[in-house]
mmCIF file of C-alpha atoms in Angstrom:
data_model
loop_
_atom_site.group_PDB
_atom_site.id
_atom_site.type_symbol
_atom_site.label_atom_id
_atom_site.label_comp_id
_atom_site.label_asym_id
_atom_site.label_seq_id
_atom_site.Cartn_x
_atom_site.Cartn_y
_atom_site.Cartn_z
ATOM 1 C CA UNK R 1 -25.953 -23.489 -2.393
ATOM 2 C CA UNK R 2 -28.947 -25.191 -3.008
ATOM 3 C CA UNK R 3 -27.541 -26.524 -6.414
ATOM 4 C CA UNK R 4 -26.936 -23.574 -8.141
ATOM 5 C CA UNK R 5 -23.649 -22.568 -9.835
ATOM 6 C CA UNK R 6 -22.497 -19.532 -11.592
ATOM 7 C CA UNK R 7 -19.790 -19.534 -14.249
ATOM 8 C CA UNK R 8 -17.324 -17.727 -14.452
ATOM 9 C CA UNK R 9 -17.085 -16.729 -10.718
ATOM 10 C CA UNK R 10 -14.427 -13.866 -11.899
ATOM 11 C CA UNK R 11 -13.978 -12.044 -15.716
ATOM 12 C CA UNK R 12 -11.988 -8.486 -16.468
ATOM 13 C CA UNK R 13 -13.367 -7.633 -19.836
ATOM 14 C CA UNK R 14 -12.499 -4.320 -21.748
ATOM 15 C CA UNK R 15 -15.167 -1.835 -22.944
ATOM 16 C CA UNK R 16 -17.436 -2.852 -25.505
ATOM 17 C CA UNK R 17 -16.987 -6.404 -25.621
ATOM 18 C CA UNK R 18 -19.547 -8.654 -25.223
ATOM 19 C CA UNK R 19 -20.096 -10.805 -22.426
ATOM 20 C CA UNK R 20 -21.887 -13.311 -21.000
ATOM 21 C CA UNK R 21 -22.922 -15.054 -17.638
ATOM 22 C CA UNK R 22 -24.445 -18.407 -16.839
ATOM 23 C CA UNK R 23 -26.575 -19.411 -14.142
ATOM 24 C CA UNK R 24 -27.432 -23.147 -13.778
ATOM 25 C CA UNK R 25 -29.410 -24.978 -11.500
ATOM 26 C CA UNK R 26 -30.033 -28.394 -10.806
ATOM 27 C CA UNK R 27 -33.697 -27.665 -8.383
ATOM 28 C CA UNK R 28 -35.793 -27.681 -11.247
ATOM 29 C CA UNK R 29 -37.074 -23.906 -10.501
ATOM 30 C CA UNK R 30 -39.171 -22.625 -12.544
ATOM 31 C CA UNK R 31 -38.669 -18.862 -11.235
ATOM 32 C CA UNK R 32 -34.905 -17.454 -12.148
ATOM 33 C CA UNK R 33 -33.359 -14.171 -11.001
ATOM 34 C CA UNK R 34 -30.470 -12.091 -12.295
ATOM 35 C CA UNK R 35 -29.617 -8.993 -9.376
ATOM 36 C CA UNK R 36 -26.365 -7.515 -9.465
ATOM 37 C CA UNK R 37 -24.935 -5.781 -6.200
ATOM 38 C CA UNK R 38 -23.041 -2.351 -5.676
ATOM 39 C CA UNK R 39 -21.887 -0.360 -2.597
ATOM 40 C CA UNK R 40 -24.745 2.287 -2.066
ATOM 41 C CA UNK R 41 -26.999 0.336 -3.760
ATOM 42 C CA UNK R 42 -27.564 -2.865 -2.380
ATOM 43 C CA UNK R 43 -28.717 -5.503 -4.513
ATOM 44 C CA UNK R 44 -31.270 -4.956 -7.946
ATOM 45 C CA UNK R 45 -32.618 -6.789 -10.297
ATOM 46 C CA UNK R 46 -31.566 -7.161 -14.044
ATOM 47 C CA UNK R 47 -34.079 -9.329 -15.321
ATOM 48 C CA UNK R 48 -36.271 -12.235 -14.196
ATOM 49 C CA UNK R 49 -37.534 -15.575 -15.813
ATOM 50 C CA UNK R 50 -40.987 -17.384 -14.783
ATOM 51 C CA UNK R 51 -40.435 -20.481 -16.998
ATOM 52 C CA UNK R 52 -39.016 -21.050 -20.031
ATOM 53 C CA UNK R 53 -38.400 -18.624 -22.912
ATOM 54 C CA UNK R 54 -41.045 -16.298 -20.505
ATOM 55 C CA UNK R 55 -38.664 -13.493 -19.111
ATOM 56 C CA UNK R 56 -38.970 -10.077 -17.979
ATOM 57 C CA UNK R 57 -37.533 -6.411 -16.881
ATOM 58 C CA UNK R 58 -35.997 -5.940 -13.459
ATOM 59 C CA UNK R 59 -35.690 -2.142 -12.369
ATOM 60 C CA UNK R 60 -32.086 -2.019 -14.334
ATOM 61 C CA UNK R 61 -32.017 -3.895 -17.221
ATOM 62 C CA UNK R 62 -30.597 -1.137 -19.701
ATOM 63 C CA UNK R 63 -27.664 -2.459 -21.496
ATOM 64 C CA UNK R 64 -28.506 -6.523 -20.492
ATOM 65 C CA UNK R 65 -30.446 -9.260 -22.218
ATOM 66 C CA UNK R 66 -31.542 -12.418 -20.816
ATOM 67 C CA UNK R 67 -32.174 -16.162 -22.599
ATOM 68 C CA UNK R 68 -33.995 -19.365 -21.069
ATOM 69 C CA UNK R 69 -33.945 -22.060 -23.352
ATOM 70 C CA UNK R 70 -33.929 -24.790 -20.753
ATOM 71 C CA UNK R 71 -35.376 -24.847 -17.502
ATOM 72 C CA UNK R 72 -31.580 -25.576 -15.842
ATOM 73 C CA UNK R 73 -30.042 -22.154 -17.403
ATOM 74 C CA UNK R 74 -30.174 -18.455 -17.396
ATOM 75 C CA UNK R 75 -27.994 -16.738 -19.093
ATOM 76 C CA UNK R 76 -27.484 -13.014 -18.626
ATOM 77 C CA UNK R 77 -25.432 -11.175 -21.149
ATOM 78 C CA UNK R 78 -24.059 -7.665 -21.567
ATOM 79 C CA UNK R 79 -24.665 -6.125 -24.978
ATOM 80 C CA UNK R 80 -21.637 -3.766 -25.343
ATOM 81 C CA UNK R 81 -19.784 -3.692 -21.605
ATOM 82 C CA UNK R 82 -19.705 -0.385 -20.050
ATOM 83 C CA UNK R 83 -17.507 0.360 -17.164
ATOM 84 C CA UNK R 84 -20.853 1.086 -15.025
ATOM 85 C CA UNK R 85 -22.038 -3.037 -15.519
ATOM 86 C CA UNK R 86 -18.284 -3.678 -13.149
ATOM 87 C CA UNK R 87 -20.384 -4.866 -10.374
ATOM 88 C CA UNK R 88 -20.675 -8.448 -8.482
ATOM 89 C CA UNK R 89 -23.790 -10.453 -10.666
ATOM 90 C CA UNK R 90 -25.844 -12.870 -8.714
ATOM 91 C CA UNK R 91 -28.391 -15.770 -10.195
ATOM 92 C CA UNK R 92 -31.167 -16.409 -7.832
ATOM 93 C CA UNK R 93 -33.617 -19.269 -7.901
ATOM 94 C CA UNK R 94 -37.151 -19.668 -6.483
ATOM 95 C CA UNK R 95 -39.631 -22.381 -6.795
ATOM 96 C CA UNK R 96 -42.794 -20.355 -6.489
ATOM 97 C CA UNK R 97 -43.190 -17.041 -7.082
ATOM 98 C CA UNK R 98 -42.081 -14.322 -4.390
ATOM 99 C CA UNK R 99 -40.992 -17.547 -2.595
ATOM 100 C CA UNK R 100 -37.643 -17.574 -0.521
ATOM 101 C CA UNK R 101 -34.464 -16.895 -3.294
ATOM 102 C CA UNK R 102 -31.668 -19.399 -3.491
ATOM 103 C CA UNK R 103 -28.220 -17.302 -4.100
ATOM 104 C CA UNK R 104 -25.302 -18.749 -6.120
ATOM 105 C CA UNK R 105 -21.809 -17.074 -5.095
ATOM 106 C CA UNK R 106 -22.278 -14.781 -7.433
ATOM 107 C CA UNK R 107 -20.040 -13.684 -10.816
ATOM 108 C CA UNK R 108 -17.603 -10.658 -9.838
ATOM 109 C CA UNK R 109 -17.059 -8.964 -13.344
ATOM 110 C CA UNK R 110 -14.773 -5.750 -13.900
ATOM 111 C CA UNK R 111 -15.105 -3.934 -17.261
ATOM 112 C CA UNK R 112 -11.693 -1.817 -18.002
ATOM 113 C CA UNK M 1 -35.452 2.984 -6.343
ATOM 114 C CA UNK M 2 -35.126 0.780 -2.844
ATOM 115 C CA UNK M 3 -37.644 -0.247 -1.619
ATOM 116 C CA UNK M 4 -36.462 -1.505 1.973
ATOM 117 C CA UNK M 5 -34.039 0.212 3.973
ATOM 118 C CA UNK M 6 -31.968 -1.104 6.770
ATOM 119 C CA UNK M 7 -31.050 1.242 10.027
ATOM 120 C CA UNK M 8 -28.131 0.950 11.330
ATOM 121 C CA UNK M 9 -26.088 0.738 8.118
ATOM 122 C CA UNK M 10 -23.698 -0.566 10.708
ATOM 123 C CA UNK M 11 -23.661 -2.203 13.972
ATOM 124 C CA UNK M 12 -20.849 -3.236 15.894
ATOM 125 C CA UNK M 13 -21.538 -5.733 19.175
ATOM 126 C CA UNK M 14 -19.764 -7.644 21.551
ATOM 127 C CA UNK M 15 -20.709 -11.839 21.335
ATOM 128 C CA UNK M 16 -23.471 -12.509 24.090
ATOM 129 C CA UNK M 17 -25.191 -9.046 23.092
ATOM 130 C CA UNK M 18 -28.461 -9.048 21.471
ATOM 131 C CA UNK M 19 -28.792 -7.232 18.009
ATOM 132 C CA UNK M 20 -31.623 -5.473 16.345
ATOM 133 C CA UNK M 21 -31.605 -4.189 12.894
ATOM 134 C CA UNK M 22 -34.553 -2.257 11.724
ATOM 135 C CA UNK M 23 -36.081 -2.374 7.898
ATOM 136 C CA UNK M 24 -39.023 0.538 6.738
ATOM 137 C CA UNK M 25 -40.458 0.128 3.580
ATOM 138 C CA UNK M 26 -42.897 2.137 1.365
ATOM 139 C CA UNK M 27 -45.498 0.065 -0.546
ATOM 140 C CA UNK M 28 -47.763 -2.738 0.127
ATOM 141 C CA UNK M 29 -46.300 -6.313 0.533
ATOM 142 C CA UNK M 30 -47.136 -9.359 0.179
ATOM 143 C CA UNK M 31 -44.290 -10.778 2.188
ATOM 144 C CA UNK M 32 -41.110 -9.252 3.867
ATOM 145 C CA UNK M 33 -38.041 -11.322 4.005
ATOM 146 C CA UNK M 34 -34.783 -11.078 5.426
ATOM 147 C CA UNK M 35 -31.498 -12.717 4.242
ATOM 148 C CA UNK M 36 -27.546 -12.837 5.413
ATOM 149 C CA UNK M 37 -24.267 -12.598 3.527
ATOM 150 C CA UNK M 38 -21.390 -13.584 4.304
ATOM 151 C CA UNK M 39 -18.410 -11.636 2.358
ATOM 152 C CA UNK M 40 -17.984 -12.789 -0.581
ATOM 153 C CA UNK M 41 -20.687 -15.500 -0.917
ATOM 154 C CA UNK M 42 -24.102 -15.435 -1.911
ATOM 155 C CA UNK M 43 -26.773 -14.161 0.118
ATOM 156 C CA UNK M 44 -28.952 -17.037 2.476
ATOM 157 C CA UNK M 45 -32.421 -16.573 3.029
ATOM 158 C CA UNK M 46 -33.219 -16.670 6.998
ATOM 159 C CA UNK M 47 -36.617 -15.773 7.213
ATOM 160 C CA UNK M 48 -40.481 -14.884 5.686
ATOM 161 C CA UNK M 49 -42.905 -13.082 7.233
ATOM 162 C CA UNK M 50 -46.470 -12.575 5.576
ATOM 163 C CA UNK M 51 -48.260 -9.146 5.657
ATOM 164 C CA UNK M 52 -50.883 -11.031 8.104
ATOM 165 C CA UNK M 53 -48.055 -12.318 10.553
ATOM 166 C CA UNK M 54 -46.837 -10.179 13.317
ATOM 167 C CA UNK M 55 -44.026 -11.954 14.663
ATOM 168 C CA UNK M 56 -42.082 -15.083 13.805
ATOM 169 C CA UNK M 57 -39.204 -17.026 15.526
ATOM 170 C CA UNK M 58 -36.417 -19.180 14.418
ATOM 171 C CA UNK M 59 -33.813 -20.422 16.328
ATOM 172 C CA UNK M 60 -31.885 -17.450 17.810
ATOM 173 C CA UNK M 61 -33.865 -15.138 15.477
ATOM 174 C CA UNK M 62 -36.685 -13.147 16.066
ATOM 175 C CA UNK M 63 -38.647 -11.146 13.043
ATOM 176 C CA UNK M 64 -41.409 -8.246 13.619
ATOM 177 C CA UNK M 65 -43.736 -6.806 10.895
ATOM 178 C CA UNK M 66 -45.888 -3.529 11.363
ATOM 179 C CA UNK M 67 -47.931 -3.196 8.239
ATOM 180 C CA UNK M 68 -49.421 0.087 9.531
ATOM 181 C CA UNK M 69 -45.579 1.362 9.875
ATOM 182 C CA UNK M 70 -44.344 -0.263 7.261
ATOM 183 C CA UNK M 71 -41.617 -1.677 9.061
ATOM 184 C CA UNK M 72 -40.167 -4.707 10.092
ATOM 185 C CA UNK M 73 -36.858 -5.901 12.571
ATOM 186 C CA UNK M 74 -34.456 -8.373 13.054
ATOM 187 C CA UNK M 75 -33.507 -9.705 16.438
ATOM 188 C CA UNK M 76 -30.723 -11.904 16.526
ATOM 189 C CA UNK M 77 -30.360 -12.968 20.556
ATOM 190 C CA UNK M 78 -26.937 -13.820 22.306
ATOM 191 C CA UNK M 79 -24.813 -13.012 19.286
ATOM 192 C CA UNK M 80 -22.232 -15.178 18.516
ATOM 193 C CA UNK M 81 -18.709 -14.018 16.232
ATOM 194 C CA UNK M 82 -19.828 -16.435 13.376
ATOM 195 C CA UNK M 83 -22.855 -14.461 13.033
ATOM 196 C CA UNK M 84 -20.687 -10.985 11.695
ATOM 197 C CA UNK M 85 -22.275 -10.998 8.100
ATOM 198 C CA UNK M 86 -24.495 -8.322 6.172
ATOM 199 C CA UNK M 87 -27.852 -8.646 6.873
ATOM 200 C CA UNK M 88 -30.566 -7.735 4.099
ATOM 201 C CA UNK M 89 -34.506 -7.258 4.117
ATOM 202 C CA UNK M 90 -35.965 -7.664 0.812
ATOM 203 C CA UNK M 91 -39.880 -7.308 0.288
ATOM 204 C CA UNK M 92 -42.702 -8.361 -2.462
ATOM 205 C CA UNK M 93 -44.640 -5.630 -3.036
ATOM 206 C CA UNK M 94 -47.979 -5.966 -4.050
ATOM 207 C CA UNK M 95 -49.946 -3.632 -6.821
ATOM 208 C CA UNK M 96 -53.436 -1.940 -5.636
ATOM 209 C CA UNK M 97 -55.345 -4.627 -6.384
ATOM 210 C CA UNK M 98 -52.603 -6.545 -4.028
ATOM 211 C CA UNK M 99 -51.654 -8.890 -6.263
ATOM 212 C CA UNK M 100 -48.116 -9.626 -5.986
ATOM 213 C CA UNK M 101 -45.352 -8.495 -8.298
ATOM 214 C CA UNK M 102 -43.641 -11.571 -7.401
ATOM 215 C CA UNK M 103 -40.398 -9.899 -7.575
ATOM 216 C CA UNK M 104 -38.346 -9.371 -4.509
ATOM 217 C CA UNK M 105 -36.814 -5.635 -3.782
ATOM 218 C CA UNK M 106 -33.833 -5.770 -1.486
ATOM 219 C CA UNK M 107 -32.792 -2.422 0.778
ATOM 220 C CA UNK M 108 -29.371 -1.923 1.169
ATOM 221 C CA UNK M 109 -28.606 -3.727 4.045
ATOM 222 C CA UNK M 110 -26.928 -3.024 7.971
ATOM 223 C CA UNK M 111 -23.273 -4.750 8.707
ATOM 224 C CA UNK M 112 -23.002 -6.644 11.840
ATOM 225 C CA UNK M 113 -19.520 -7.158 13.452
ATOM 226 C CA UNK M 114 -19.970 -9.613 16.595
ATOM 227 C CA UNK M 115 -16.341 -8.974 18.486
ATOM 228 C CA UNK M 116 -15.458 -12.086 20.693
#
């Protein structure tokens, strides 16, 4: 998995609650992805890093902020968990950008 | 909104069969890549193709790229059971300038079931 892990692979959180999701990788990317997938809908992105503290917006990042305080972690985190963020999260690493994407196994989070 | 999308959304084969899975996009790209994923793991990147590259080859797969169509495929030849995964394009899009976005935008991706 290309040195990449994703913690915690499973969480059931209740509505409203905070939560959040580390990525770390041991590649020494500089380019860090946060997607999360859903039936219908394929895989989108959240938010993206390009070095650190320098982030930006994927196409759904209502309700999600990002931090990048070392190069070896991102770490997504939901605001105030709806039901609509129960999806399957995956990090995503790249050493240049647009480059190939390295996939951890992904965080599979259910908001009740 | 998607920017690649897969045809068939599903494909069912017997092992020794060829498979082709199609993937139409709608802007300008830099690159167009295609990944696999296996259920319940991660996707893994198989292949890039840049928008000045018609055709590429590795191992057992095959990748085509018509910029004027916006479309690419996915050959995989003499399928084998082990290869029954999801298979996803994914493309950079470039801006009018065609500088990239450096962002990858995945479609949603055609199910292959190789029967033994």
């Amino acid at each position: 998995d290309a040195g990449i892990t994703q913690s915690p692979r499973h969480k059931v959180t209740e509505t409203g609650t905070p939560v959040t999701l580390r990525c770390h990788q041991t590649e020494n990317h500089r380019y860090m992805y946060w997607y999360r997938q859903d039936p219908g809908h394929g895989l989108r992105l959240i938010h993206y890093s390009y070095g650190v503290k320098d982030t930006d917006k994927g196409e759904v990042s209502d309700g999600y902020s990002v931090s990048r305080s070392k190069t070896e972690d991102f770490l997504l985190t939901l605001e105030s968990a709806t039901s609509s963020q129960t999806s399957v999260y995956f990090c995503a690493i790249s050493e240049n950008r647009a480059a190939s994407l390295h996939f951890g196994n992904g965080t599979r989070l259910t908001v009740t | 909104s998607q920017q690649g999308e897969e045809d068939p959304q599903a494909l069912s084969i017997q092992e020794g069969e060829n498979a082709t899975m199609n993937c139409s996009y709608k802007t300008s790209i830099n690159n167009l890549q295609w990944y696999r994923q296996n259920s319940g793991r991660g996707l893994v990147h198989l292949i890039l193709i840049r928008s000045n590259e018609r055709e590429k080859h590795s191992g057992r797969l095959r990748v085509t790229l018509d910029t004027s169509k916006k479309s690419s495929s996915l050959l995989i030849t003499a399928s084998r059971a082990a290869d029954t995964a999801s298979y996803f394009c994914a493309t950079d899009a470039t801006n009018a300038g065609g500088t990239s976005y450096g962002k990858l935008t995945f479609g949603q991706g055609t199910i292959l079931t190789v029967h033994p």
